[in-house]
Short mmCIF file of C-alpha atoms and ligand atoms in Angstrom, two decimals:
data_model
loop_
_atom_site.label_atom_id
_atom_site.label_comp_id
_atom_site.label_asym_id
_atom_site.label_seq_id
_atom_site.Cartn_x
_atom_site.Cartn_y
_atom_site.Cartn_z
CA MET A 1096 95.52 85.60 58.45
CA LYS A 1097 98.12 88.20 59.37
CA ILE A 1098 98.82 88.75 63.08
CA CYS A 1099 101.10 91.39 64.61
CA VAL A 1100 102.43 90.87 68.12
CA PHE A 1101 103.73 94.13 69.59
CA GLY A 1102 106.18 93.39 72.42
CA ALA A 1103 107.12 89.96 71.01
CA SER A 1104 110.39 89.89 72.94
CA GLY A 1105 108.65 90.28 76.31
CA TYR A 1106 107.47 87.58 78.71
CA VAL A 1107 103.88 87.37 77.41
CA GLY A 1108 104.54 88.55 73.84
CA ALA A 1109 107.29 85.98 73.21
CA SER A 1110 105.04 83.18 74.37
CA VAL A 1111 102.26 84.31 72.03
CA TYR A 1112 104.65 84.89 69.13
CA GLN A 1113 106.24 81.45 69.50
CA ARG A 1114 102.83 79.79 69.63
CA LEU A 1115 101.38 81.64 66.63
CA LYS A 1116 104.45 80.96 64.49
CA ASP A 1117 103.56 77.26 64.55
CA ILE A 1118 100.06 77.79 63.16
CA PRO A 1119 100.00 77.08 59.42
CA ASP A 1120 97.07 79.46 58.66
CA ALA A 1121 98.76 82.42 60.32
CA THR A 1122 101.50 84.78 59.19
CA VAL A 1123 103.01 86.43 62.24
CA ALA A 1124 105.06 89.58 62.58
CA GLY A 1125 106.47 90.68 65.90
CA THR A 1126 108.23 93.75 67.26
CA TYR A 1127 110.91 94.33 69.87
CA LEU A 1128 112.58 97.46 71.20
CA ASN A 1129 115.80 96.70 73.07
CA GLU A 1130 118.55 94.33 72.05
CA PRO A 1131 118.85 91.43 72.14
CA ALA A 1132 115.61 90.35 70.47
CA LEU A 1133 114.37 86.93 71.54
CA PHE A 1134 113.77 85.90 67.92
CA ASP A 1135 115.88 86.71 64.85
CA ASP A 1136 112.92 87.72 62.71
CA LEU A 1137 111.41 90.48 64.89
CA TYR A 1138 111.17 94.12 63.72
CA LYS A 1139 112.83 96.74 65.87
CA LEU A 1140 110.19 99.37 66.57
CA ASP A 1141 109.53 102.02 69.19
CA VAL A 1142 105.72 102.16 69.15
CA ASN A 1143 105.92 105.71 70.52
CA GLU A 1144 107.62 106.92 67.31
CA PRO A 1145 104.76 107.96 65.00
CA GLU A 1146 106.56 107.72 61.68
CA SER A 1147 108.19 104.34 62.21
CA PHE A 1148 104.96 103.00 63.70
CA SER A 1149 103.01 104.12 60.67
CA ASN A 1150 105.53 102.65 58.20
CA PHE A 1151 105.57 99.34 60.01
CA TYR A 1152 101.80 99.12 60.35
CA LYS A 1153 101.11 100.04 56.74
CA SER A 1154 103.58 97.45 55.50
CA GLU A 1155 102.00 94.71 57.65
CA LYS A 1156 98.27 95.54 57.48
CA PRO A 1157 97.38 92.96 60.15
CA ASP A 1158 94.01 91.24 60.61
CA VAL A 1159 94.76 90.84 64.30
CA VAL A 1160 96.92 92.87 66.68
CA VAL A 1161 98.15 91.46 69.99
CA TRP A 1162 99.29 94.41 72.13
CA ALA A 1163 101.71 92.97 74.72
CA VAL A 1164 103.94 95.99 75.31
CA MET A 1165 104.56 97.25 78.80
CA SER A 1166 106.67 100.01 80.18
CA GLY A 1167 105.96 100.20 83.95
CA PRO A 1168 106.97 103.75 84.90
CA ASN A 1169 106.38 104.93 81.30
CA GLU A 1170 103.08 103.15 80.80
CA HIS A 1171 101.23 106.43 80.45
CA LYS A 1172 103.43 107.43 77.52
CA LEU A 1173 102.82 104.03 75.96
CA THR A 1174 99.08 104.73 76.07
CA ASP A 1175 99.24 108.40 75.03
CA GLN A 1176 101.62 107.72 72.17
CA GLY A 1177 102.02 104.04 71.19
CA LEU A 1178 98.42 102.98 71.72
CA MET A 1179 97.12 106.21 70.14
CA HIS A 1180 99.21 105.49 67.04
CA LEU A 1181 97.70 102.02 66.91
CA LEU A 1182 94.13 103.32 67.30
CA THR A 1183 94.56 105.80 64.46
CA HIS A 1184 95.66 102.96 62.15
CA LEU A 1185 93.23 100.20 63.13
CA THR A 1186 90.41 99.52 60.69
CA PRO A 1187 87.11 98.08 62.01
CA GLN A 1188 88.03 94.73 60.43
CA THR A 1189 91.18 94.38 62.52
CA LYS A 1190 90.76 92.69 65.88
CA LEU A 1191 92.71 94.06 68.84
CA VAL A 1192 93.72 91.77 71.71
CA TYR A 1193 94.87 94.05 74.55
CA ILE A 1194 96.44 92.67 77.75
CA SER A 1195 95.41 94.68 80.77
CA SER A 1196 95.92 94.30 84.47
CA ASP A 1197 94.11 93.88 87.81
CA PHE A 1198 95.78 97.19 88.73
CA VAL A 1199 92.91 99.04 87.01
CA PHE A 1200 91.09 98.29 90.28
CA SER A 1201 93.18 100.36 92.60
CA ASN A 1202 90.80 100.81 95.51
CA GLY A 1203 91.57 97.34 96.81
CA ASP A 1204 88.33 95.50 97.35
CA GLY A 1205 88.24 92.39 95.16
CA PRO A 1206 87.04 90.11 93.80
CA TYR A 1207 86.08 92.43 90.95
CA SER A 1208 83.80 91.65 88.06
CA GLU A 1209 84.33 92.99 84.54
CA GLU A 1210 81.63 95.65 85.03
CA ASP A 1211 83.11 97.18 88.18
CA PRO A 1212 84.36 100.77 87.81
CA LEU A 1213 88.05 101.42 87.13
CA HIS A 1214 90.05 103.66 89.46
CA ASN A 1215 92.98 105.97 88.97
CA LEU A 1216 95.68 106.37 91.60
CA PRO A 1217 96.72 109.88 92.73
CA ASP A 1218 99.41 111.27 90.40
CA ASP A 1219 102.07 111.29 93.11
CA HIS A 1220 101.61 107.59 93.89
CA SER A 1221 104.54 105.40 92.86
CA PHE A 1222 102.29 103.07 90.82
CA SER A 1223 100.15 105.79 89.23
CA ASN A 1224 101.94 105.70 85.88
CA TYR A 1225 101.21 102.02 85.32
CA THR A 1226 97.70 101.97 86.83
CA ASN A 1227 96.52 105.20 85.24
CA GLY A 1228 98.14 104.28 81.91
CA LYS A 1229 96.14 101.03 81.85
CA VAL A 1230 92.90 102.72 82.96
CA LYS A 1231 93.29 105.33 80.23
CA ALA A 1232 94.14 102.67 77.63
CA GLU A 1233 91.03 100.63 78.42
CA ARG A 1234 88.81 103.72 78.25
CA LEU A 1235 90.37 104.86 74.97
CA ILE A 1236 89.96 101.44 73.36
CA ASP A 1237 86.34 101.22 74.45
CA ARG A 1238 85.54 104.74 73.23
CA GLU A 1239 87.35 104.62 69.90
CA PHE A 1240 86.95 101.02 68.79
CA SER A 1241 84.59 98.06 68.99
CA ASN A 1242 86.46 95.08 67.54
CA TYR A 1243 88.52 94.36 70.63
CA VAL A 1244 89.01 91.98 73.50
CA ILE A 1245 90.63 93.20 76.70
CA LEU A 1246 92.05 90.43 78.88
CA ARG A 1247 92.69 91.55 82.47
CA ALA A 1248 95.25 89.52 84.35
CA GLY A 1249 96.69 89.45 87.85
CA PRO A 1250 100.27 88.24 88.31
CA ILE A 1251 101.31 85.99 85.40
CA TYR A 1252 103.61 83.11 86.28
CA GLY A 1253 105.37 80.04 84.98
CA GLU A 1254 107.66 79.07 82.16
CA ASN A 1255 106.62 80.67 78.89
CA ALA A 1256 106.77 79.06 75.44
CA VAL A 1257 110.46 79.99 75.07
CA GLY A 1258 111.45 78.65 78.48
CA LYS A 1259 111.54 82.02 80.28
CA LEU A 1260 110.24 82.24 83.87
CA ASP A 1261 108.39 85.23 85.26
CA GLU A 1262 110.63 87.55 87.24
CA ARG A 1263 109.11 86.61 90.64
CA THR A 1264 109.53 82.83 90.24
CA ASP A 1265 112.99 83.38 88.84
CA ARG A 1266 113.92 85.37 91.95
CA LEU A 1267 112.38 82.69 94.19
CA SER A 1268 114.32 79.96 92.47
CA TYR A 1269 117.59 81.94 92.65
CA HIS A 1270 117.18 82.47 96.41
CA LEU A 1271 116.12 78.93 97.25
CA ARG A 1272 118.85 77.32 95.15
CA SER A 1273 121.34 79.12 97.35
CA THR A 1274 119.25 78.33 100.49
CA LYS A 1275 118.65 82.04 101.12
CA PRO A 1276 115.31 83.02 102.69
CA ILE A 1277 112.96 85.16 100.61
CA GLU A 1278 110.03 87.34 101.74
CA PHE A 1279 106.60 87.79 100.20
CA ARG A 1280 103.57 89.71 101.43
CA ASP A 1281 100.69 87.80 102.98
CA ASP A 1282 98.26 90.74 102.87
CA LEU A 1283 98.30 91.22 99.08
CA ILE A 1284 95.72 88.87 97.60
CA ARG A 1285 95.68 88.15 93.87
CA THR A 1286 94.26 86.00 91.10
CA PHE A 1287 97.28 84.32 89.53
CA VAL A 1288 97.32 83.12 85.93
CA HIS A 1289 99.69 80.64 84.33
CA ILE A 1290 101.38 81.95 81.19
CA GLU A 1291 100.45 78.84 79.20
CA ASP A 1292 96.74 79.22 80.04
CA LEU A 1293 96.89 82.90 79.12
CA THR A 1294 98.73 82.15 75.87
CA ASN A 1295 96.04 79.59 74.98
CA VAL A 1296 93.32 82.19 75.51
CA ILE A 1297 95.14 84.88 73.52
CA GLU A 1298 95.60 82.42 70.66
CA GLU A 1299 91.87 81.53 70.77
CA MET A 1300 90.88 85.20 70.83
CA ALA A 1301 93.04 85.92 67.79
CA PHE A 1302 90.96 83.50 65.73
CA ASN A 1303 87.43 83.91 67.13
CA ASP A 1304 84.86 86.73 67.11
CA VAL A 1305 84.65 87.22 70.86
CA LYS A 1306 84.61 90.88 71.90
CA GLY A 1307 84.58 92.70 75.22
CA VAL A 1308 86.39 92.65 78.55
CA TYR A 1309 87.28 89.39 80.28
CA HIS A 1310 89.12 88.47 83.45
CA VAL A 1311 91.55 85.57 83.16
CA GLY A 1312 92.99 83.30 85.82
CA SER A 1313 92.36 80.78 88.52
CA ALA A 1314 89.07 80.62 90.42
CA SER A 1315 91.01 80.63 93.69
CA GLN A 1316 92.62 83.61 95.40
CA GLN A 1317 95.97 83.56 97.15
CA SER A 1318 98.38 85.93 98.82
CA PHE A 1319 101.85 86.27 97.30
CA TYR A 1320 103.20 84.49 100.39
CA GLN A 1321 100.81 81.52 100.03
CA PHE A 1322 101.37 81.30 96.30
CA MET A 1323 105.16 81.47 96.44
CA LYS A 1324 105.32 78.96 99.28
CA ALA A 1325 103.28 76.50 97.21
CA THR A 1326 105.50 77.21 94.19
CA ALA A 1327 108.63 76.50 96.26
CA ARG A 1328 107.12 73.18 97.33
CA GLU A 1329 106.21 72.23 93.76
CA MET A 1330 109.72 73.07 92.60
CA GLY A 1331 111.18 70.77 95.26
CA TYR A 1332 112.70 73.54 97.40
CA ASP A 1333 112.56 74.00 101.15
CA GLU A 1334 109.33 76.01 101.54
CA THR A 1335 110.26 77.18 105.05
CA LEU A 1336 112.72 79.57 103.36
CA VAL A 1337 109.68 81.51 102.08
CA ILE A 1338 108.77 83.90 104.86
CA LYS A 1339 106.20 86.65 105.45
CA GLU A 1340 107.29 90.13 104.48
CA SER A 1341 106.51 93.12 106.66
CA GLU A 1342 103.17 94.71 105.85
CA GLU A 1343 104.21 98.17 106.92
CA GLU A 1344 104.50 100.66 104.09
CA ALA A 1345 104.41 104.37 103.44
CA VAL A 1346 101.04 105.67 102.26
CA ASP A 1347 102.36 106.73 98.86
CA THR A 1348 103.76 103.27 98.15
CA GLU A 1349 100.75 101.37 99.44
CA ILE A 1350 99.41 99.12 96.76
CA PRO A 1351 95.91 97.72 96.51
CA LYS A 1352 95.49 94.85 98.94
CA ASN A 1353 92.91 92.62 97.29
CA THR A 1354 92.68 92.98 93.53
CA THR A 1355 91.35 89.49 92.86
CA LEU A 1356 89.29 88.98 89.76
CA ASN A 1357 86.03 87.16 89.32
CA THR A 1358 86.83 84.87 86.39
CA GLU A 1359 83.36 83.40 85.73
CA LYS A 1360 82.54 85.41 82.59
CA ILE A 1361 85.35 84.03 80.44
CA LYS A 1362 84.02 80.50 80.96
CA GLU A 1363 81.14 81.46 78.65
CA VAL A 1364 83.50 81.96 75.71
CA THR A 1365 86.35 79.50 76.20
CA ASP A 1366 86.85 75.92 77.37
CA GLN A 1367 90.25 76.86 78.76
CA LYS A 1368 90.66 75.58 82.30
CA PHE A 1369 92.77 77.89 84.45
CA ARG A 1370 95.05 76.00 86.83
N1 NAP B 2597 103.79 90.07 83.80
C1 NAP B 2597 102.70 90.18 84.55
O1 NAP B 2597 102.63 89.61 85.67
C2 NAP B 2597 101.51 90.95 84.05
C3 NAP B 2597 100.35 91.01 84.86
C4 NAP B 2597 99.23 91.67 84.38
C5 NAP B 2597 99.24 92.26 83.13
N2 NAP B 2597 100.38 92.20 82.37
C6 NAP B 2597 100.34 92.84 81.06
O2 NAP B 2597 100.81 91.92 80.08
C7 NAP B 2597 101.44 92.67 79.02
C8 NAP B 2597 102.80 92.08 78.74
O3 NAP B 2597 103.59 92.17 79.93
P1 NAP B 2597 104.97 91.38 80.09
O4 NAP B 2597 105.02 90.86 81.46
O5 NAP B 2597 105.16 90.48 78.94
O6 NAP B 2597 105.99 92.60 80.00
P2 NAP B 2597 107.51 92.61 79.50
O7 NAP B 2597 108.13 91.27 79.65
O8 NAP B 2597 108.15 93.77 80.17
O9 NAP B 2597 107.36 92.90 77.96
C9 NAP B 2597 106.91 94.14 77.50
C10 NAP B 2597 107.60 94.43 76.21
O10 NAP B 2597 107.20 95.74 75.78
C11 NAP B 2597 108.21 96.22 74.96
N3 NAP B 2597 108.19 97.68 74.93
C12 NAP B 2597 108.25 98.54 75.98
N4 NAP B 2597 108.21 99.81 75.55
C13 NAP B 2597 108.12 99.76 74.20
C14 NAP B 2597 108.07 100.73 73.19
N5 NAP B 2597 108.09 102.05 73.46
N6 NAP B 2597 108.01 100.32 71.90
C15 NAP B 2597 108.01 99.01 71.61
N7 NAP B 2597 108.05 98.01 72.52
C16 NAP B 2597 108.12 98.40 73.81
C17 NAP B 2597 109.53 95.71 75.53
O11 NAP B 2597 110.33 95.37 74.44
P3 NAP B 2597 111.90 94.96 74.52
O12 NAP B 2597 111.99 93.87 75.54
O13 NAP B 2597 112.17 94.45 73.16
O14 NAP B 2597 112.62 96.17 74.91
C18 NAP B 2597 109.10 94.48 76.32
O15 NAP B 2597 109.62 93.26 75.82
C19 NAP B 2597 101.49 94.13 79.49
O16 NAP B 2597 100.42 94.81 78.91
C20 NAP B 2597 101.27 94.04 80.97
O17 NAP B 2597 100.67 95.19 81.49
C21 NAP B 2597 101.51 91.57 82.80
#
């Protein structure tokens, strides 16, 4: 089986790439964009470049695609260009594993189930590019293709398969090592998912016939403040250095308060236990 991981130098993509490389029945190709690549054998590819995308895809002809690219403020372009290039090349036999986000629910009233409607943010909102890029991507995939699984995740945390921490825990650890206080919001409630649990599910989905949209993550909900305080404790740091951040914000930077995900549905298709 041939698997292509797009974004294999990123936090999630590298974890998936590293894991799949160890599977004897799989041949894995991965892409990166900016130097340095995390692995020596990745292909440098800008998925937004139609010609290079087409050349790469036709040379690989994957059975499974794991789409783990992300471009925050340019997410819309990644959907309009990169993902569109992918969709024009996919054959019905190829399975697409697309990683989406709880940000597709931008009206802030979780916990959400998979069937709940997606929401765009107003164009002038600072998170609109990411949110609206993801919403558009999910709609495009559903309209144009059927052999897909979309995994929606809240904040992803922990050490990935190549020993890299998520940016938030890394920042926490940096502050607490130097006994500096660090602030996190107590009014933003999320469903957190450990990178190893997510990687396990992506690996399973690459080899099974499961299709559709699934929420991944813990059954419990926590605020960033609660979660990071617990993380500090687990890491052996002084948790009192984790303090509550101000909840005042300008309207155009206000982000959805409770985007927790109901994660019951995925239990029907995997034995993975989410910590
Ligand atoms: N991290 C989270 O907490 C979180 C939460 C929910 C959902 N997700 C989703 O999970 C997926 C992976 O996120 P991540 O955290 O692993 O992000 P990441 O660490 O930023 O990795 C994304 C990768 O995308 C690549 N990329 C960006 N633009 C590209 C382009 N034009 N052409 C080719 N590659 C491009 C980058 O490659 P280079 O590094 O090589 O430049 C980068 O490594 C995304 O779909 C994201 O929306 C993440």
